[in-house]
XYZ file of C-alpha atoms in Angstrom:
486
model
C 120.508 -16.503 -14.312
C 121.557 -17.799 -10.926
C 120.192 -14.542 -9.556
C 116.819 -15.009 -11.473
C 116.532 -18.460 -10.123
C 116.861 -17.262 -6.817
C 114.509 -14.422 -7.264
C 111.563 -16.698 -8.697
C 110.990 -18.674 -5.419
C 110.768 -15.261 -3.561
C 108.216 -13.764 -6.038
C 106.150 -17.054 -5.797
C 106.291 -16.859 -1.951
C 105.319 -13.126 -2.115
C 102.359 -14.019 -4.330
C 101.301 -16.706 -2.052
C 101.495 -14.382 1.049
C 99.601 -11.717 -0.894
C 96.628 -13.876 -2.124
C 95.213 -14.556 1.266
C 95.551 -11.013 2.119
C 93.550 -9.950 -1.069
C 90.986 -12.844 -0.310
C 90.692 -11.293 3.403
C 90.174 -7.933 1.873
C 87.642 -9.141 -0.540
C 85.795 -11.071 2.134
C 85.750 -8.111 4.369
C 84.482 -5.874 1.436
C 81.689 -8.135 0.479
C 79.527 -7.516 3.637
C 79.965 -3.844 3.151
C 78.788 -3.947 -0.481
C 75.994 -6.206 0.734
C 74.972 -3.572 3.385
C 75.156 -0.847 0.936
C 72.830 -2.705 -1.288
C 70.570 -3.465 1.490
C 70.446 0.195 2.396
C 69.865 1.244 -1.138
C 66.977 -1.273 -1.566
C 65.534 -0.029 1.794
C 65.670 3.537 0.571
C 63.988 2.465 -2.672
C 61.216 0.762 -0.928
C 60.802 3.610 1.646
C 60.503 6.300 -1.208
C 57.174 5.019 -2.421
C 55.800 4.834 1.202
C 56.896 8.454 1.677
C 55.457 9.375 -1.599
C 52.172 7.513 -0.680
C 52.059 9.265 2.635
C 52.649 12.706 1.012
C 49.750 11.910 -1.350
C 47.500 10.823 1.499
C 48.286 13.775 3.472
C 47.712 15.964 0.480
C 44.319 14.209 -0.281
C 43.292 14.717 3.466
C 44.064 18.235 3.134
C 41.969 18.658 0.158
C 39.178 16.684 1.740
C 39.063 18.452 5.103
C 37.328 21.451 3.332
C 34.749 19.334 1.670
C 34.014 17.613 4.934
C 33.825 21.027 6.587
C 31.619 22.283 3.942
C 29.280 19.118 4.096
C 29.120 19.534 7.952
C 28.237 23.197 7.555
C 25.400 22.396 4.884
C 24.141 19.579 7.180
C 24.125 21.932 10.170
C 22.369 24.474 8.185
C 19.654 22.092 6.849
C 19.176 20.876 10.619
C 18.761 24.521 11.576
C 16.369 25.263 8.695
C 14.347 22.111 9.447
C 14.215 22.710 13.073
C 13.091 26.215 12.293
C 10.454 25.041 9.904
C 9.274 22.528 12.517
C 8.759 25.415 15.043
C 6.983 27.536 12.497
C 3.426 26.307 11.754
C 3.019 28.553 8.862
C 6.057 27.117 6.966
C 4.784 23.599 7.749
C 1.356 24.469 6.246
C 3.012 26.129 3.228
C 4.950 22.884 2.581
C 1.804 20.925 3.059
C 0.073 23.017 0.346
C 2.949 22.488 -1.980
C 2.613 18.580 -1.466
C -1.114 18.804 -1.894
C -0.627 20.604 -5.172
C 1.714 17.780 -6.386
C -0.911 15.198 -5.194
C -3.725 17.015 -6.988
C -1.721 16.768 -10.301
C -1.076 13.067 -9.526
C -4.899 12.484 -9.083
C -5.496 14.293 -12.442
C -3.215 12.026 -14.335
C -4.169 8.833 -12.471
C -6.176 6.540 -14.805
C -8.597 5.423 -11.965
C -9.423 9.019 -10.996
C -12.757 10.426 -11.745
C -13.966 14.079 -11.918
C -15.410 13.774 -8.408
C -12.076 12.557 -7.137
C -10.289 15.526 -8.856
C -12.938 17.781 -7.323
C -12.517 16.427 -3.781
C -8.694 16.732 -4.081
C -9.030 20.460 -5.163
C -11.233 20.944 -2.236
C -8.664 19.593 0.262
C -5.972 21.701 -1.322
C -8.174 24.811 -1.000
C -8.837 24.113 2.625
C -5.047 23.733 3.318
C -4.295 27.051 1.578
C -6.932 28.748 3.729
C -5.317 27.316 6.832
C -1.823 28.395 5.665
C -3.157 32.143 5.097
C -4.966 31.968 8.691
C -1.746 30.764 10.345
C 0.319 33.509 8.488
C -2.229 36.025 10.073
C -1.755 34.220 13.491
C -5.542 33.310 13.343
C -5.213 30.054 15.174
C -8.740 29.166 15.668
C -9.756 29.554 12.001
C -6.458 27.746 10.706
C -7.330 24.848 12.885
C -10.919 24.635 11.685
C -9.651 24.716 8.024
C -7.054 21.969 8.680
C -9.737 19.788 10.215
C -11.813 20.242 7.198
C -8.803 19.449 4.993
C -8.024 16.346 6.881
C -11.539 15.031 6.522
C -11.358 15.700 2.727
C -8.160 13.875 2.404
C -9.647 10.851 4.377
C -12.716 11.043 2.203
C -10.646 11.087 -1.051
C -8.361 8.149 0.082
C -11.466 5.792 0.675
C -12.902 7.037 -2.676
C -9.868 6.326 -4.726
C -9.476 3.014 -3.085
C -12.961 2.125 -3.982
C -12.269 3.062 -7.657
C -9.619 0.322 -7.847
C -11.423 -2.591 -9.489
C -8.690 -5.172 -8.274
C -10.646 -5.188 -4.899
C -14.174 -5.017 -6.203
C -15.583 -7.527 -3.857
C -14.329 -5.535 -0.918
C -15.679 -2.199 -2.249
C -19.016 -3.854 -2.918
C -19.191 -4.930 0.676
C -18.228 -1.542 1.896
C -20.588 0.150 -0.598
C -23.542 -1.986 0.922
C -22.696 -0.955 4.435
C -22.207 2.745 3.514
C -25.618 2.693 1.675
C -27.510 0.991 4.673
C -25.888 3.210 7.211
C -26.781 6.554 5.031
C -30.511 5.383 4.785
C -30.605 4.794 8.652
C -29.081 8.181 9.337
C -31.523 9.994 6.869
C -34.547 8.398 8.456
C -33.405 9.023 11.917
C -32.769 12.671 10.957
C -36.043 13.133 9.348
C -37.902 11.806 12.459
C -35.917 14.024 14.638
C -36.790 17.106 12.453
C -40.440 16.237 12.442
C -40.792 15.859 16.143
C -41.447 19.060 18.101
C -38.094 20.477 19.820
C -37.852 19.169 23.411
C -36.596 21.357 26.133
C -32.789 21.126 26.485
C -31.337 18.408 28.857
C -31.155 19.985 32.293
C -27.614 18.437 32.775
C -26.390 19.677 29.433
C -27.990 23.099 29.964
C -26.258 23.456 33.442
C -22.872 22.630 31.834
C -23.297 25.136 29.107
C -24.166 27.813 31.650
C -21.120 26.947 33.822
C -19.026 27.135 30.906
C -20.173 30.509 29.739
C -19.880 31.908 33.365
C -16.186 30.550 33.472
C -15.416 32.346 30.349
C -17.002 35.555 31.437
C -15.615 35.810 34.917
C -11.926 36.682 35.531
C -9.858 33.805 36.788
C -9.076 33.902 40.463
C -6.057 32.531 41.824
C -6.541 28.904 42.491
C -5.904 27.506 46.110
C -2.699 25.702 45.900
C -3.818 23.250 48.468
C -6.838 21.983 46.150
C -5.237 19.496 43.458
C -8.486 19.129 41.574
C -8.647 22.782 40.804
C -4.993 22.753 39.778
C -5.716 19.806 37.452
C -8.800 21.518 35.966
C -6.922 24.695 35.364
C -4.077 22.824 33.720
C -6.553 21.066 31.415
C -8.137 24.336 30.391
C -4.897 25.849 29.473
C -3.549 22.851 27.606
C -6.977 22.844 25.366
C -6.663 26.530 24.910
C -3.112 26.176 23.605
C -3.971 22.862 21.379
C -7.187 23.418 19.612
C -7.028 20.119 18.020
C -7.424 18.468 21.364
C -10.700 20.104 22.115
C -13.901 18.188 21.749
C -15.629 18.626 18.483
C -18.998 20.130 18.555
C -21.862 18.084 17.399
C -22.958 18.471 13.719
C -25.984 20.381 12.810
C -28.718 18.727 10.832
C -27.618 20.544 7.807
C -24.118 19.393 8.175
C -25.267 15.681 8.854
C -27.347 16.026 5.685
C -24.340 17.217 3.675
C -22.254 14.279 4.990
C -25.076 11.869 3.725
C -25.070 13.601 0.380
C -21.281 13.224 0.008
C -21.589 9.426 0.839
C -24.297 9.248 -1.966
C -21.887 10.903 -4.196
C -19.141 8.269 -3.464
C -21.643 5.427 -3.894
C -22.904 6.634 -7.218
C -19.303 7.122 -8.411
C -18.233 3.599 -7.410
C -21.460 2.129 -8.952
C -20.494 3.921 -12.299
C -16.897 2.630 -12.158
C -18.150 -1.018 -11.632
C -20.561 -0.638 -14.610
C -17.841 0.326 -16.784
C -15.531 -2.627 -16.016
C -17.036 -5.407 -18.339
C -14.532 -8.269 -18.007
C -15.671 -11.879 -18.999
C -16.683 -12.884 -15.539
C -18.214 -9.417 -14.687
C -20.154 -8.577 -17.881
C -23.594 -9.490 -16.527
C -22.787 -7.872 -13.058
C -21.873 -4.504 -14.997
C -25.196 -4.618 -16.851
C -27.104 -5.074 -13.753
C -25.421 -2.373 -11.842
C -25.780 -0.040 -14.917
C -29.594 -0.726 -14.855
C -29.866 -0.148 -11.275
C -27.678 3.248 -11.544
C -30.148 4.546 -14.167
C -33.300 3.207 -12.379
C -32.269 4.715 -8.912
C -30.928 7.951 -10.512
C -27.891 7.547 -8.611
C -26.174 10.595 -9.884
C -29.152 12.716 -8.798
C -29.549 11.286 -5.483
C -26.970 13.595 -3.534
C -28.644 16.750 -5.046
C -32.209 15.385 -3.894
C -30.953 15.060 -0.419
C -29.635 18.533 -0.375
C -32.773 19.882 -1.828
C -34.693 18.176 0.921
C -32.654 20.125 3.380
C -33.371 23.229 1.468
C -37.082 22.646 1.622
C -37.014 22.062 5.235
C -35.261 25.373 5.836
C -37.722 27.163 3.920
C -40.631 25.609 5.696
C -41.814 23.230 3.200
C -41.869 20.238 5.772
C -44.259 17.749 4.131
C -42.326 18.151 0.804
C -38.951 17.766 2.693
C -40.287 14.527 4.393
C -41.233 13.054 1.174
C -38.022 13.646 -0.308
C -36.366 12.075 2.723
C -38.383 9.000 2.667
C -37.699 8.395 -1.086
C -34.057 9.083 -0.763
C -33.832 6.544 2.085
C -35.590 4.032 -0.140
C -33.305 4.580 -2.949
C -30.303 4.212 -0.839
C -31.693 0.866 0.658
C -32.252 -0.246 -2.809
C -28.671 0.615 -3.726
C -27.413 -1.485 -0.892
C -29.448 -4.313 -1.944
C -28.183 -4.069 -5.395
C -24.431 -4.047 -4.224
C -25.138 -7.102 -2.156
C -26.798 -9.125 -4.883
C -24.202 -8.356 -7.446
C -21.498 -9.050 -4.960
C -22.938 -12.454 -4.215
C -23.121 -13.140 -7.963
C -19.213 -12.310 -8.294
C -18.519 -14.560 -5.346
C -20.576 -17.268 -6.995
C -18.776 -16.775 -10.302
C -15.440 -16.707 -8.408
C -16.075 -19.917 -6.728
C -17.035 -21.634 -9.829
C -13.853 -20.639 -11.521
C -11.668 -21.723 -8.515
C -13.665 -25.141 -8.356
C -13.191 -25.649 -12.100
C -9.545 -24.759 -12.093
C -9.095 -27.272 -9.180
C -10.924 -30.186 -10.999
C -9.015 -29.392 -14.171
C -5.626 -29.570 -12.342
C -6.563 -32.889 -10.652
C -7.475 -34.319 -14.081
C -4.437 -33.184 -15.652
C -2.092 -34.428 -12.883
C -3.634 -37.850 -13.380
C -3.190 -37.520 -17.208
C 0.512 -36.311 -16.925
C 1.323 -39.350 -14.830
C -0.584 -41.682 -17.196
C 1.182 -40.260 -20.177
C 4.684 -40.448 -18.472
C 4.125 -44.074 -18.009
C 2.386 -45.076 -21.313
C 2.460 -42.413 -23.876
C -0.549 -42.315 -26.381
C -0.586 -40.835 -29.722
C -2.541 -37.531 -30.171
C -6.242 -37.743 -31.183
C -7.527 -35.650 -34.189
C -9.229 -32.515 -33.260
C -8.450 -33.145 -29.588
C -6.047 -30.824 -27.567
C -2.896 -32.576 -26.290
C -1.758 -32.737 -22.700
C 0.573 -29.798 -23.276
C -2.131 -27.773 -24.888
C -4.359 -28.359 -21.843
C -1.525 -27.586 -19.505
C -0.847 -24.277 -21.437
C -4.567 -23.286 -21.059
C -4.429 -24.169 -17.351
C -1.439 -21.875 -16.875
C -3.401 -19.006 -18.415
C -6.411 -19.685 -16.054
C -4.197 -19.642 -13.115
C -2.791 -16.219 -14.105
C -6.285 -14.914 -14.474
C -7.472 -15.642 -11.129
C -6.222 -12.454 -9.498
C -4.120 -14.172 -6.967
C -0.459 -13.378 -6.673
C 0.538 -16.857 -5.623
C -1.651 -18.478 -8.623
C -0.045 -16.020 -10.914
C 3.208 -17.135 -9.890
C 2.407 -20.806 -10.331
C 0.788 -20.153 -13.768
C 3.857 -18.447 -15.014
C 6.122 -21.383 -13.837
C 3.780 -23.860 -15.409
C 3.802 -21.827 -18.627
C 7.620 -21.996 -18.832
C 7.737 -25.767 -17.957
C 5.365 -26.391 -20.984
C 7.312 -24.268 -23.410
C 8.401 -26.057 -26.688
C 11.911 -26.214 -25.691
C 11.141 -28.195 -22.689
C 9.067 -30.737 -24.327
C 10.176 -34.317 -24.743
C 8.843 -35.956 -27.845
C 8.377 -39.690 -27.281
C 8.173 -40.500 -30.901
C 6.386 -39.448 -34.022
C 3.163 -41.359 -32.954
C 3.623 -40.591 -29.228
C 2.215 -37.789 -27.272
C 4.412 -35.030 -26.389
C 5.015 -34.906 -22.589
C 6.462 -32.053 -20.627
C 9.822 -33.019 -19.190
C 9.535 -31.544 -15.862
C 5.702 -31.441 -15.310
C 4.713 -34.417 -13.104
C 1.682 -35.043 -10.675
C 3.887 -33.497 -7.772
C 4.506 -30.480 -9.913
C 0.867 -29.619 -10.048
C 0.099 -30.186 -6.358
C 0.996 -26.646 -5.150
C -1.460 -25.261 -7.548
C -4.316 -27.623 -6.428
C -3.479 -26.911 -2.641
C -3.635 -23.111 -3.303
C -6.990 -23.441 -5.035
C -8.403 -25.370 -2.119
C -7.140 -22.733 0.167
C -8.929 -19.885 -1.860
C -12.121 -21.880 -1.927
C -12.029 -22.397 1.834
C -11.216 -18.717 2.581
C -14.179 -17.560 0.477
C -16.602 -20.017 1.954
C -15.533 -19.138 5.487
C -15.730 -15.409 5.006
C -19.375 -15.861 3.513
C -20.396 -17.818 6.463
C -19.254 -14.983 8.736
C -20.935 -12.424 6.677
C -24.349 -14.257 6.809
C -24.457 -15.890 10.355
C -27.978 -16.741 10.235
C -27.312 -19.655 7.818
C -24.557 -22.042 7.959
C -23.890 -21.878 4.307
C -25.565 -19.333 1.928
C -28.045 -21.333 -0.367
C -26.716 -20.131 -3.556
C -23.195 -21.699 -2.654
C -24.589 -25.008 -1.226
C -24.031 -27.176 -4.170
C -20.311 -25.868 -4.623
C -19.640 -26.385 -0.970
C -21.047 -29.702 -0.828
C -19.002 -30.759 -3.770
C -15.828 -29.183 -2.426
C -16.232 -30.951 0.979
C -17.067 -34.252 -0.685
C -13.734 -34.117 -2.592
C -11.787 -33.207 0.678
C -13.358 -36.375 2.296
C -12.436 -38.542 -0.658
C -8.818 -37.221 -0.522
C -8.536 -37.822 3.190
C -9.806 -41.484 2.613
C -7.135 -41.896 -0.072
């Protein structure tokens, strides 16, 4: 027992001494474990990055052939395009293909007429001939065919634009000018052909002789000290290489007559289309145009012009002169008809604009009044909202983009869901429609009226204001003066 008692303090002392050693060992081991955990976490984070890098590297490796293929295709296309640009024949083949597509579009276009289709087909045929000539290396013939195709396409573009009835006033103005010009040209041509042929202008004859001698004689080496001769030679070589830059020869009388006949065809086609468009404000105008077309035999006029040319070629001078005189008279009557009906349309348009402006002002006052003191609806009388709905429709029928936009906005504002009923006995008043809301419409209408009046004053410079517009203009400027005083 005594030995055990003596041993117990020794064991306790040994334990006490061992405990700090264990704590120190644990303390030393803990940073090592934390370091191991940190390294393990770093490895775990690094692994996705390595996987991502490998995936990107693999994607780049897969994308590289695609990029190389795209670059190769792009280079091939560029080379093919460059080759096509250097090859006029291939260019012309492409133009013919596009012309065929355009011809199909013209055939399917609702505004196109048989004459428009015929002219597009002519242009396509000229382009086809040019392509065939280029394939045979016949540069001069190809150039002539391309020039004809270009004229046909320009004529077709103007023709199609005139068939669009959205710009009928502009077309009528152009048709009037074309008819007057055609009549002048026909009369001038007839006078020239009736007069005896004068000897050729000496200066012109000398130039032609010099040109012929230059073509026949071999080209001698030019004096390098003479810059004028060098410049002349360079210009001659450039014109030979570029036929398109050579001055065009004057048209023969037969070619001039054919041009006039083609203009007459266009005018007849425009007049027919205008006569077929019978809207509410154009019904009377359409009737007048149809009557004039039948009276003037507009469709027959081009053939009569060509017949006069044939009579002259065959020596029937008097008959040809009579045909020319009658054709010129018909063209002038056609120009007069276009101008009269154009003015009628302008008058109708001014009346509609003036009425819309007056109605806008009346309704602006009515809306303001109803907002302050609502009044009950009257039997068999339209409400303010119904009047505004009708005004919105009128705005959209004025063939003006801004007025159409204002009309749609007003139509939305007076819709049933936007109305504020003031009571069973009160008038329905649009919530968002105020006097200020109608001001943009009134302002735009004034602008349109002003533009028409100014344009008509420019067209007819001899009179300050055309007589048929004077009452409207006087009323318009009186309202402007009243507004200015207010």
